[in-house]
Amino acid sequence: GENVEQHPSTLSVQEGDSAVIKCTYSDSASNYFPWYKQELGKRPQLIIDIRSNVGEKKDQRIAVTLNKTAKHFSLHITETQPEDSAVYFCAASKELTGGGNKLTFGTGTQLKVEL
Amino acid sequence: DTGVSQNPRHKITKRGQNVTFRCDPISEHNRLYWYRQTLGQGPEFLTYFQNEAQLEKSRLLSDRFSAERPKGSFSTLEIQRTEQGDSAMYLCASSLGVPGYNEQFFGPGTRLTVL
């Protein structure tokens, strides 16, 4: 089955700096790669996603890049703010019977943005 | 609130007891997923419904676990003869059943503690 590795496990940056989180996946059939932000005690919230036919996607301060050949994808957060502090999870998925998709998550990155 | 809802939010039970959790997806979403999340880990896929049909089950879902979605709307997850290893956050997610639409939206979860 799919295996997703995520690095680093913890990341501390100064406010205004950039943060980069990297993930690799194993199943070449995976075609959808979402990123979730989870604050303590809250539900995972989708912040950005990318499909395998696209190499890069940007939404304001957040961008995701995908290298299908190397099977890795990355999350980039620019101009970090204290409210960006949370655990970030990457996931990889492929289509299931009926059209749904099974998400396989990484182990998470605890991002801390310091003042 | 038009998001995914789950009840109860917390459940404490003694080992050997049965528990049942409920998930109400976003109203127009016909795909529903259950995941389990333990401390410090990403969510792990358990099962998937397209309308009332259960189309995929993880090997993680032992015989003690059963999920239903009888009318294609809300879903229940039952754990029989609970064990301490079942202690986790049980998350439900829903998605619109449109080809190429992959986004999954999570509920707040039910935190299960087995004593």
JSON list of C-alpha atoms in Angstrom, two decimals:
[
{"chain": "A", "resi": 1, "resn": "GLY", "atom": "CA", "xyz": [0.00, 0.00, 0.00]},
{"chain": "A", "resi": 2, "resn": "GLU", "atom": "CA", "xyz": [0.85, 3.67, -0.03]},
{"chain": "A", "resi": 3, "resn": "ASN", "atom": "CA", "xyz": [3.46, 5.01, 2.37]},
{"chain": "A", "resi": 4, "resn": "VAL", "atom": "CA", "xyz": [3.92, 8.73, 3.01]},
{"chain": "A", "resi": 5, "resn": "GLU", "atom": "CA", "xyz": [6.94, 10.14, 4.81]},
{"chain": "A", "resi": 6, "resn": "GLN", "atom": "CA", "xyz": [6.98, 13.71, 6.10]},
{"chain": "A", "resi": 7, "resn": "HIS", "atom": "CA", "xyz": [9.85, 15.91, 7.29]},
{"chain": "A", "resi": 8, "resn": "PRO", "atom": "CA", "xyz": [10.67, 17.65, 9.51]},
{"chain": "A", "resi": 9, "resn": "SER", "atom": "CA", "xyz": [8.62, 16.50, 12.49]},
{"chain": "A", "resi": 10, "resn": "THR", "atom": "CA", "xyz": [9.07, 19.90, 14.16]},
{"chain": "A", "resi": 11, "resn": "LEU", "atom": "CA", "xyz": [9.87, 23.27, 12.63]},
{"chain": "A", "resi": 12, "resn": "SER", "atom": "CA", "xyz": [10.46, 26.54, 14.42]},
{"chain": "A", "resi": 13, "resn": "VAL", "atom": "CA", "xyz": [10.68, 29.80, 12.46]},
{"chain": "A", "resi": 14, "resn": "GLN", "atom": "CA", "xyz": [10.70, 33.49, 13.23]},
{"chain": "A", "resi": 15, "resn": "GLU", "atom": "CA", "xyz": [7.64, 35.50, 12.30]},
{"chain": "A", "resi": 16, "resn": "GLY", "atom": "CA", "xyz": [7.95, 36.70, 8.72]},
{"chain": "A", "resi": 17, "resn": "ASP", "atom": "CA", "xyz": [10.27, 33.89, 7.66]},
{"chain": "A", "resi": 18, "resn": "SER", "atom": "CA", "xyz": [9.33, 31.10, 5.27]},
{"chain": "A", "resi": 19, "resn": "ALA", "atom": "CA", "xyz": [8.57, 27.51, 6.24]},
{"chain": "A", "resi": 20, "resn": "VAL", "atom": "CA", "xyz": [8.97, 24.45, 4.04]},
{"chain": "A", "resi": 21, "resn": "ILE", "atom": "CA", "xyz": [7.60, 20.97, 4.76]},
{"chain": "A", "resi": 22, "resn": "LYS", "atom": "CA", "xyz": [8.48, 18.02, 2.55]},
{"chain": "A", "resi": 23, "resn": "CYS", "atom": "CA", "xyz": [6.74, 14.72, 1.86]},
{"chain": "A", "resi": 24, "resn": "THR", "atom": "CA", "xyz": [7.49, 11.66, -0.23]},
{"chain": "A", "resi": 25, "resn": "TYR", "atom": "CA", "xyz": [5.09, 8.96, -1.35]},
{"chain": "A", "resi": 26, "resn": "SER", "atom": "CA", "xyz": [5.58, 5.44, -2.65]},
{"chain": "A", "resi": 27, "resn": "ASP", "atom": "CA", "xyz": [2.62, 4.59, -4.90]},
{"chain": "A", "resi": 28, "resn": "SER", "atom": "CA", "xyz": [3.00, 5.99, -8.41]},
{"chain": "A", "resi": 29, "resn": "ALA", "atom": "CA", "xyz": [-0.79, 5.60, -8.87]},
{"chain": "A", "resi": 30, "resn": "SER", "atom": "CA", "xyz": [-1.46, 8.33, -6.29]},
{"chain": "A", "resi": 31, "resn": "ASN", "atom": "CA", "xyz": [-2.86, 11.37, -8.05]},
{"chain": "A", "resi": 32, "resn": "TYR", "atom": "CA", "xyz": [-4.18, 13.77, -5.42]},
{"chain": "A", "resi": 33, "resn": "PHE", "atom": "CA", "xyz": [-2.13, 15.44, -2.68]},
{"chain": "A", "resi": 34, "resn": "PRO", "atom": "CA", "xyz": [-3.87, 17.58, -0.05]},
{"chain": "A", "resi": 35, "resn": "TRP", "atom": "CA", "xyz": [-2.38, 19.43, 2.90]},
{"chain": "A", "resi": 36, "resn": "TYR", "atom": "CA", "xyz": [-4.26, 19.78, 6.18]},
{"chain": "A", "resi": 37, "resn": "LYS", "atom": "CA", "xyz": [-3.69, 22.11, 9.12]},
{"chain": "A", "resi": 38, "resn": "GLN", "atom": "CA", "xyz": [-4.72, 20.85, 12.55]},
{"chain": "A", "resi": 39, "resn": "GLU", "atom": "CA", "xyz": [-4.74, 23.08, 15.59]},
{"chain": "A", "resi": 40, "resn": "LEU", "atom": "CA", "xyz": [-4.70, 21.48, 19.03]},
{"chain": "A", "resi": 41, "resn": "GLY", "atom": "CA", "xyz": [-8.01, 19.77, 19.75]},
{"chain": "A", "resi": 42, "resn": "LYS", "atom": "CA", "xyz": [-9.51, 20.83, 16.41]},
{"chain": "A", "resi": 43, "resn": "ARG", "atom": "CA", "xyz": [-10.44, 19.04, 13.20]},
{"chain": "A", "resi": 44, "resn": "PRO", "atom": "CA", "xyz": [-7.99, 18.81, 10.29]},
{"chain": "A", "resi": 45, "resn": "GLN", "atom": "CA", "xyz": [-8.68, 21.65, 7.85]},
{"chain": "A", "resi": 46, "resn": "LEU", "atom": "CA", "xyz": [-7.83, 21.48, 4.18]},
{"chain": "A", "resi": 47, "resn": "ILE", "atom": "CA", "xyz": [-5.54, 24.39, 3.28]},
{"chain": "A", "resi": 48, "resn": "ILE", "atom": "CA", "xyz": [-4.38, 23.54, -0.23]},
{"chain": "A", "resi": 49, "resn": "ASP", "atom": "CA", "xyz": [-4.23, 20.58, -2.58]},
{"chain": "A", "resi": 50, "resn": "ILE", "atom": "CA", "xyz": [-2.65, 19.62, -5.87]},
{"chain": "A", "resi": 51, "resn": "ARG", "atom": "CA", "xyz": [-3.46, 17.07, -8.52]},
{"chain": "A", "resi": 52, "resn": "SER", "atom": "CA", "xyz": [-0.90, 15.00, -10.38]},
{"chain": "A", "resi": 53, "resn": "ASN", "atom": "CA", "xyz": [-1.39, 16.87, -13.65]},
{"chain": "A", "resi": 54, "resn": "VAL", "atom": "CA", "xyz": [-0.15, 20.10, -12.06]},
{"chain": "A", "resi": 55, "resn": "GLY", "atom": "CA", "xyz": [3.38, 20.91, -10.87]},
{"chain": "A", "resi": 56, "resn": "GLU", "atom": "CA", "xyz": [2.69, 23.91, -8.66]},
{"chain": "A", "resi": 57, "resn": "LYS", "atom": "CA", "xyz": [-0.24, 25.69, -7.07]},
{"chain": "A", "resi": 58, "resn": "LYS", "atom": "CA", "xyz": [-0.35, 28.88, -5.03]},
{"chain": "A", "resi": 59, "resn": "ASP", "atom": "CA", "xyz": [-2.95, 30.46, -2.77]},
{"chain": "A", "resi": 60, "resn": "GLN", "atom": "CA", "xyz": [-1.84, 33.74, -1.19]},
{"chain": "A", "resi": 61, "resn": "ARG", "atom": "CA", "xyz": [0.99, 32.87, 1.25]},
{"chain": "A", "resi": 62, "resn": "ILE", "atom": "CA", "xyz": [0.73, 29.12, 0.69]},
{"chain": "A", "resi": 63, "resn": "ALA", "atom": "CA", "xyz": [2.13, 27.15, -2.23]},
{"chain": "A", "resi": 64, "resn": "VAL", "atom": "CA", "xyz": [2.53, 23.47, -3.00]},
{"chain": "A", "resi": 65, "resn": "THR", "atom": "CA", "xyz": [4.91, 21.87, -5.49]},
{"chain": "A", "resi": 66, "resn": "LEU", "atom": "CA", "xyz": [4.78, 18.33, -6.87]},
{"chain": "A", "resi": 67, "resn": "ASN", "atom": "CA", "xyz": [7.54, 16.31, -8.51]},
{"chain": "A", "resi": 68, "resn": "LYS", "atom": "CA", "xyz": [5.88, 13.16, -9.87]},
{"chain": "A", "resi": 69, "resn": "THR", "atom": "CA", "xyz": [9.11, 11.64, -11.11]},
{"chain": "A", "resi": 70, "resn": "ALA", "atom": "CA", "xyz": [10.75, 11.86, -7.70]},
{"chain": "A", "resi": 71, "resn": "LYS", "atom": "CA", "xyz": [7.44, 11.18, -5.89]},
{"chain": "A", "resi": 72, "resn": "HIS", "atom": "CA", "xyz": [7.76, 14.13, -3.59]},
{"chain": "A", "resi": 73, "resn": "PHE", "atom": "CA", "xyz": [5.72, 17.22, -2.83]},
{"chain": "A", "resi": 74, "resn": "SER", "atom": "CA", "xyz": [6.29, 20.21, -0.60]},
{"chain": "A", "resi": 75, "resn": "LEU", "atom": "CA", "xyz": [4.34, 22.90, 1.25]},
{"chain": "A", "resi": 76, "resn": "HIS", "atom": "CA", "xyz": [5.74, 26.42, 1.30]},
{"chain": "A", "resi": 77, "resn": "ILE", "atom": "CA", "xyz": [4.42, 29.08, 3.67]},
{"chain": "A", "resi": 78, "resn": "THR", "atom": "CA", "xyz": [5.78, 32.59, 3.20]},
{"chain": "A", "resi": 79, "resn": "GLU", "atom": "CA", "xyz": [5.63, 35.55, 5.60]},
{"chain": "A", "resi": 80, "resn": "THR", "atom": "CA", "xyz": [4.70, 33.27, 8.48]},
{"chain": "A", "resi": 81, "resn": "GLN", "atom": "CA", "xyz": [2.46, 34.59, 11.24]},
{"chain": "A", "resi": 82, "resn": "PRO", "atom": "CA", "xyz": [1.85, 33.31, 14.77]},
{"chain": "A", "resi": 83, "resn": "GLU", "atom": "CA", "xyz": [-1.56, 31.99, 13.70]},
{"chain": "A", "resi": 84, "resn": "ASP", "atom": "CA", "xyz": [0.22, 29.64, 11.29]},
{"chain": "A", "resi": 85, "resn": "SER", "atom": "CA", "xyz": [1.41, 27.67, 14.32]},
{"chain": "A", "resi": 86, "resn": "ALA", "atom": "CA", "xyz": [-0.21, 24.22, 14.14]},
{"chain": "A", "resi": 87, "resn": "VAL", "atom": "CA", "xyz": [0.43, 20.65, 13.00]},
{"chain": "A", "resi": 88, "resn": "TYR", "atom": "CA", "xyz": [0.50, 20.25, 9.23]},
{"chain": "A", "resi": 89, "resn": "PHE", "atom": "CA", "xyz": [-0.22, 16.92, 7.56]},
{"chain": "A", "resi": 90, "resn": "CYS", "atom": "CA", "xyz": [0.45, 15.96, 3.98]},
{"chain": "A", "resi": 91, "resn": "ALA", "atom": "CA", "xyz": [-1.49, 13.16, 2.34]},
{"chain": "A", "resi": 92, "resn": "ALA", "atom": "CA", "xyz": [-1.45, 11.17, -0.86]},
{"chain": "A", "resi": 93, "resn": "SER", "atom": "CA", "xyz": [-4.43, 9.43, -2.39]},
{"chain": "A", "resi": 94, "resn": "LYS", "atom": "CA", "xyz": [-5.61, 7.40, -5.30]},
{"chain": "A", "resi": 95, "resn": "GLU", "atom": "CA", "xyz": [-9.09, 6.66, -6.52]},
{"chain": "A", "resi": 96, "resn": "LEU", "atom": "CA", "xyz": [-11.23, 3.98, -4.90]},
{"chain": "A", "resi": 97, "resn": "THR", "atom": "CA", "xyz": [-14.10, 1.96, -6.31]},
{"chain": "A", "resi": 98, "resn": "GLY", "atom": "CA", "xyz": [-17.02, 4.32, -6.87]},
{"chain": "A", "resi": 99, "resn": "GLY", "atom": "CA", "xyz": [-14.82, 7.35, -7.33]},
{"chain": "A", "resi": 100, "resn": "GLY", "atom": "CA", "xyz": [-13.86, 8.14, -3.75]},
{"chain": "A", "resi": 101, "resn": "ASN", "atom": "CA", "xyz": [-10.28, 8.50, -2.60]},
{"chain": "A", "resi": 102, "resn": "LYS", "atom": "CA", "xyz": [-8.40, 6.99, 0.34]},
{"chain": "A", "resi": 103, "resn": "LEU", "atom": "CA", "xyz": [-6.06, 9.47, 2.01]},
{"chain": "A", "resi": 104, "resn": "THR", "atom": "CA", "xyz": [-2.77, 8.18, 3.40]},
{"chain": "A", "resi": 105, "resn": "PHE", "atom": "CA", "xyz": [-1.32, 10.76, 5.76]},
{"chain": "A", "resi": 106, "resn": "GLY", "atom": "CA", "xyz": [2.20, 11.64, 6.78]},
{"chain": "A", "resi": 107, "resn": "THR", "atom": "CA", "xyz": [3.13, 11.78, 10.46]},
{"chain": "A", "resi": 108, "resn": "GLY", "atom": "CA", "xyz": [2.76, 15.53, 10.70]},
{"chain": "A", "resi": 109, "resn": "THR", "atom": "CA", "xyz": [4.96, 18.59, 11.21]},
{"chain": "A", "resi": 110, "resn": "GLN", "atom": "CA", "xyz": [4.56, 20.75, 14.32]},
{"chain": "A", "resi": 111, "resn": "LEU", "atom": "CA", "xyz": [5.17, 24.30, 13.07]},
{"chain": "A", "resi": 112, "resn": "LYS", "atom": "CA", "xyz": [5.89, 26.98, 15.64]},
{"chain": "A", "resi": 113, "resn": "VAL", "atom": "CA", "xyz": [6.10, 30.61, 14.55]},
{"chain": "A", "resi": 114, "resn": "GLU", "atom": "CA", "xyz": [7.93, 32.65, 17.13]},
{"chain": "A", "resi": 115, "resn": "LEU", "atom": "CA", "xyz": [7.54, 36.39, 17.65]},
{"chain": "B", "resi": 1, "resn": "ASP", "atom": "CA", "xyz": [-23.46, 24.94, 11.10]},
{"chain": "B", "resi": 2, "resn": "THR", "atom": "CA", "xyz": [-23.34, 23.31, 7.68]},
{"chain": "B", "resi": 3, "resn": "GLY", "atom": "CA", "xyz": [-20.11, 21.40, 8.26]},
{"chain": "B", "resi": 4, "resn": "VAL", "atom": "CA", "xyz": [-19.60, 17.74, 9.19]},
{"chain": "B", "resi": 5, "resn": "SER", "atom": "CA", "xyz": [-20.84, 17.01, 12.70]},
{"chain": "B", "resi": 6, "resn": "GLN", "atom": "CA", "xyz": [-20.04, 14.10, 15.00]},
{"chain": "B", "resi": 7, "resn": "ASN", "atom": "CA", "xyz": [-21.57, 12.87, 18.25]},
{"chain": "B", "resi": 8, "resn": "PRO", "atom": "CA", "xyz": [-20.64, 12.36, 20.95]},
{"chain": "B", "resi": 9, "resn": "ARG", "atom": "CA", "xyz": [-17.52, 14.52, 21.09]},
{"chain": "B", "resi": 10, "resn": "HIS", "atom": "CA", "xyz": [-16.07, 12.49, 23.93]},
{"chain": "B", "resi": 11, "resn": "LYS", "atom": "CA", "xyz": [-16.73, 8.95, 25.12]},
{"chain": "B", "resi": 12, "resn": "ILE", "atom": "CA", "xyz": [-15.20, 7.22, 28.10]},
{"chain": "B", "resi": 13, "resn": "THR", "atom": "CA", "xyz": [-15.95, 3.53, 28.43]},
{"chain": "B", "resi": 14, "resn": "LYS", "atom": "CA", "xyz": [-14.71, 0.47, 30.24]},
{"chain": "B", "resi": 15, "resn": "ARG", "atom": "CA", "xyz": [-12.90, -2.30, 28.43]},
{"chain": "B", "resi": 16, "resn": "GLY", "atom": "CA", "xyz": [-15.31, -4.83, 27.00]},
{"chain": "B", "resi": 17, "resn": "GLN", "atom": "CA", "xyz": [-18.20, -2.41, 26.50]},
{"chain": "B", "resi": 18, "resn": "ASN", "atom": "CA", "xyz": [-19.72, -1.56, 23.13]},
{"chain": "B", "resi": 19, "resn": "VAL", "atom": "CA", "xyz": [-19.74, 2.02, 21.82]},
{"chain": "B", "resi": 20, "resn": "THR", "atom": "CA", "xyz": [-21.41, 3.70, 18.85]},
{"chain": "B", "resi": 21, "resn": "PHE", "atom": "CA", "xyz": [-20.50, 6.99, 17.21]},
{"chain": "B", "resi": 22, "resn": "ARG", "atom": "CA", "xyz": [-22.54, 9.04, 14.75]},
{"chain": "B", "resi": 23, "resn": "CYS", "atom": "CA", "xyz": [-21.45, 11.21, 11.83]},
{"chain": "B", "resi": 24, "resn": "ASP", "atom": "CA", "xyz": [-23.64, 13.66, 9.91]},
{"chain": "B", "resi": 25, "resn": "PRO", "atom": "CA", "xyz": [-21.94, 14.70, 6.66]},
{"chain": "B", "resi": 26, "resn": "ILE", "atom": "CA", "xyz": [-22.40, 17.93, 4.75]},
{"chain": "B", "resi": 27, "resn": "SER", "atom": "CA", "xyz": [-25.90, 17.59, 3.31]},
{"chain": "B", "resi": 28, "resn": "GLU", "atom": "CA", "xyz": [-25.12, 17.31, -0.40]},
{"chain": "B", "resi": 29, "resn": "HIS", "atom": "CA", "xyz": [-22.08, 15.05, 0.08]},
{"chain": "B", "resi": 30, "resn": "ASN", "atom": "CA", "xyz": [-22.68, 11.42, -0.85]},
{"chain": "B", "resi": 31, "resn": "ARG", "atom": "CA", "xyz": [-19.19, 10.14, -0.02]},
{"chain": "B", "resi": 32, "resn": "LEU", "atom": "CA", "xyz": [-18.39, 9.49, 3.63]},
{"chain": "B", "resi": 33, "resn": "TYR", "atom": "CA", "xyz": [-15.16, 8.31, 5.24]},
{"chain": "B", "resi": 34, "resn": "TRP", "atom": "CA", "xyz": [-14.09, 7.17, 8.70]},
{"chain": "B", "resi": 35, "resn": "TYR", "atom": "CA", "xyz": [-10.53, 7.66, 9.94]},
{"chain": "B", "resi": 36, "resn": "ARG", "atom": "CA", "xyz": [-8.79, 7.00, 13.25]},
{"chain": "B", "resi": 37, "resn": "GLN", "atom": "CA", "xyz": [-6.14, 9.29, 14.69]},
{"chain": "B", "resi": 38, "resn": "THR", "atom": "CA", "xyz": [-3.88, 8.48, 17.62]},
{"chain": "B", "resi": 39, "resn": "LEU", "atom": "CA", "xyz": [-1.74, 11.03, 19.46]},
{"chain": "B", "resi": 40, "resn": "GLY", "atom": "CA", "xyz": [1.10, 12.37, 17.37]},
{"chain": "B", "resi": 41, "resn": "GLN", "atom": "CA", "xyz": [0.02, 10.57, 14.21]},
{"chain": "B", "resi": 42, "resn": "GLY", "atom": "CA", "xyz": [-1.87, 11.43, 11.08]},
{"chain": "B", "resi": 43, "resn": "PRO", "atom": "CA", "xyz": [-5.37, 10.06, 10.51]},
{"chain": "B", "resi": 44, "resn": "GLU", "atom": "CA", "xyz": [-5.56, 6.44, 9.29]},
{"chain": "B", "resi": 45, "resn": "PHE", "atom": "CA", "xyz": [-8.25, 5.37, 6.82]},
{"chain": "B", "resi": 46, "resn": "LEU", "atom": "CA", "xyz": [-10.85, 2.92, 8.16]},
{"chain": "B", "resi": 47, "resn": "THR", "atom": "CA", "xyz": [-13.71, 2.75, 5.68]},
{"chain": "B", "resi": 48, "resn": "TYR", "atom": "CA", "xyz": [-15.57, 4.54, 2.86]},
{"chain": "B", "resi": 49, "resn": "PHE", "atom": "CA", "xyz": [-19.21, 4.82, 1.77]},
{"chain": "B", "resi": 50, "resn": "GLN", "atom": "CA", "xyz": [-20.67, 5.97, -1.52]},
{"chain": "B", "resi": 51, "resn": "ASN", "atom": "CA", "xyz": [-24.28, 6.70, -0.61]},
{"chain": "B", "resi": 52, "resn": "GLU", "atom": "CA", "xyz": [-25.37, 3.67, 1.47]},
{"chain": "B", "resi": 53, "resn": "ALA", "atom": "CA", "xyz": [-22.83, 1.25, -0.03]},
{"chain": "B", "resi": 54, "resn": "GLN", "atom": "CA", "xyz": [-19.68, 0.47, 1.95]},
{"chain": "B", "resi": 55, "resn": "LEU", "atom": "CA", "xyz": [-17.11, 0.17, -0.84]},
{"chain": "B", "resi": 56, "resn": "GLU", "atom": "CA", "xyz": [-13.79, -0.06, 0.96]},
{"chain": "B", "resi": 57, "resn": "LYS", "atom": "CA", "xyz": [-12.60, -1.31, 4.34]},
{"chain": "B", "resi": 58, "resn": "SER", "atom": "CA", "xyz": [-9.12, -1.12, 5.79]},
{"chain": "B", "resi": 59, "resn": "ARG", "atom": "CA", "xyz": [-7.37, -4.12, 7.28]},
{"chain": "B", "resi": 60, "resn": "LEU", "atom": "CA", "xyz": [-7.28, -1.95, 10.43]},
{"chain": "B", "resi": 61, "resn": "LEU", "atom": "CA", "xyz": [-11.02, -2.53, 10.74]},
{"chain": "B", "resi": 62, "resn": "SER", "atom": "CA", "xyz": [-11.18, -5.72, 12.78]},
{"chain": "B", "resi": 63, "resn": "ASP", "atom": "CA", "xyz": [-14.29, -7.86, 13.21]},
{"chain": "B", "resi": 64, "resn": "ARG", "atom": "CA", "xyz": [-15.16, -5.81, 16.29]},
{"chain": "B", "resi": 65, "resn": "PHE", "atom": "CA", "xyz": [-15.71, -2.72, 14.14]},
{"chain": "B", "resi": 66, "resn": "SER", "atom": "CA", "xyz": [-18.77, -2.19, 11.99]},
{"chain": "B", "resi": 67, "resn": "ALA", "atom": "CA", "xyz": [-19.95, 0.86, 10.10]},
{"chain": "B", "resi": 68, "resn": "GLU", "atom": "CA", "xyz": [-23.29, 1.58, 8.49]},
{"chain": "B", "resi": 69, "resn": "ARG", "atom": "CA", "xyz": [-24.89, 4.28, 6.42]},
{"chain": "B", "resi": 70, "resn": "PRO", "atom": "CA", "xyz": [-28.41, 2.92, 6.03]},
{"chain": "B", "resi": 71, "resn": "LYS", "atom": "CA", "xyz": [-30.09, 5.78, 4.17]},
{"chain": "B", "resi": 72, "resn": "GLY", "atom": "CA", "xyz": [-27.06, 7.31, 2.54]},
{"chain": "B", "resi": 73, "resn": "SER", "atom": "CA", "xyz": [-27.07, 10.25, 4.92]},
{"chain": "B", "resi": 74, "resn": "PHE", "atom": "CA", "xyz": [-25.68, 9.87, 8.46]},
{"chain": "B", "resi": 75, "resn": "SER", "atom": "CA", "xyz": [-23.32, 7.04, 9.37]},
{"chain": "B", "resi": 76, "resn": "THR", "atom": "CA", "xyz": [-22.60, 5.10, 12.55]},
{"chain": "B", "resi": 77, "resn": "LEU", "atom": "CA", "xyz": [-19.41, 3.38, 13.64]},
{"chain": "B", "resi": 78, "resn": "GLU", "atom": "CA", "xyz": [-19.77, 0.69, 16.30]},
{"chain": "B", "resi": 79, "resn": "ILE", "atom": "CA", "xyz": [-16.93, -0.88, 18.25]},
{"chain": "B", "resi": 80, "resn": "GLN", "atom": "CA", "xyz": [-17.80, -4.06, 20.12]},
{"chain": "B", "resi": 81, "resn": "ARG", "atom": "CA", "xyz": [-15.89, -5.39, 23.13]},
{"chain": "B", "resi": 82, "resn": "THR", "atom": "CA", "xyz": [-13.67, -2.32, 23.30]},
{"chain": "B", "resi": 83, "resn": "GLU", "atom": "CA", "xyz": [-9.98, -2.70, 24.10]},
{"chain": "B", "resi": 84, "resn": "GLN", "atom": "CA", "xyz": [-7.54, -0.14, 25.48]},
{"chain": "B", "resi": 85, "resn": "GLY", "atom": "CA", "xyz": [-5.85, -0.04, 22.09]},
{"chain": "B", "resi": 86, "resn": "ASP", "atom": "CA", "xyz": [-9.07, 1.36, 20.62]},
{"chain": "B", "resi": 87, "resn": "SER", "atom": "CA", "xyz": [-8.49, 4.64, 22.46]},
{"chain": "B", "resi": 88, "resn": "ALA", "atom": "CA", "xyz": [-8.14, 7.27, 19.74]},
{"chain": "B", "resi": 89, "resn": "MET", "atom": "CA", "xyz": [-9.87, 10.12, 17.97]},
{"chain": "B", "resi": 90, "resn": "TYR", "atom": "CA", "xyz": [-12.39, 8.83, 15.43]},
{"chain": "B", "resi": 91, "resn": "LEU", "atom": "CA", "xyz": [-12.80, 11.28, 12.57]},
{"chain": "B", "resi": 92, "resn": "CYS", "atom": "CA", "xyz": [-15.46, 11.37, 9.91]},
{"chain": "B", "resi": 93, "resn": "ALA", "atom": "CA", "xyz": [-15.04, 13.17, 6.59]},
{"chain": "B", "resi": 94, "resn": "SER", "atom": "CA", "xyz": [-17.37, 13.78, 3.68]},
{"chain": "B", "resi": 95, "resn": "SER", "atom": "CA", "xyz": [-16.93, 14.65, 0.05]},
{"chain": "B", "resi": 96, "resn": "LEU", "atom": "CA", "xyz": [-19.06, 15.60, -2.93]},
{"chain": "B", "resi": 97, "resn": "GLY", "atom": "CA", "xyz": [-19.58, 12.67, -5.30]},
{"chain": "B", "resi": 98, "resn": "VAL", "atom": "CA", "xyz": [-18.58, 14.45, -8.48]},
{"chain": "B", "resi": 99, "resn": "PRO", "atom": "CA", "xyz": [-15.96, 12.98, -10.84]},
{"chain": "B", "resi": 100, "resn": "GLY", "atom": "CA", "xyz": [-12.60, 14.58, -10.19]},
{"chain": "B", "resi": 101, "resn": "TYR", "atom": "CA", "xyz": [-13.72, 16.18, -6.93]},
{"chain": "B", "resi": 102, "resn": "ASN", "atom": "CA", "xyz": [-11.44, 14.90, -4.20]},
{"chain": "B", "resi": 103, "resn": "GLU", "atom": "CA", "xyz": [-11.70, 17.36, -1.32]},
{"chain": "B", "resi": 104, "resn": "GLN", "atom": "CA", "xyz": [-12.59, 15.75, 2.00]},
{"chain": "B", "resi": 105, "resn": "PHE", "atom": "CA", "xyz": [-13.94, 17.85, 4.87]},
{"chain": "B", "resi": 106, "resn": "PHE", "atom": "CA", "xyz": [-13.49, 16.55, 8.37]},
{"chain": "B", "resi": 107, "resn": "GLY", "atom": "CA", "xyz": [-15.75, 16.63, 11.38]},
{"chain": "B", "resi": 108, "resn": "PRO", "atom": "CA", "xyz": [-14.53, 17.54, 14.89]},
{"chain": "B", "resi": 109, "resn": "GLY", "atom": "CA", "xyz": [-14.09, 13.89, 15.84]},
{"chain": "B", "resi": 110, "resn": "THR", "atom": "CA", "xyz": [-15.15, 11.65, 18.71]},
{"chain": "B", "resi": 111, "resn": "ARG", "atom": "CA", "xyz": [-12.43, 11.10, 21.27]},
{"chain": "B", "resi": 112, "resn": "LEU", "atom": "CA", "xyz": [-12.71, 7.58, 22.73]},
{"chain": "B", "resi": 113, "resn": "THR", "atom": "CA", "xyz": [-11.01, 6.63, 25.97]},
{"chain": "B", "resi": 114, "resn": "VAL", "atom": "CA", "xyz": [-11.13, 2.98, 26.98]},
{"chain": "B", "resi": 115, "resn": "LEU", "atom": "CA", "xyz": [-10.28, 2.39, 30.64]}
]
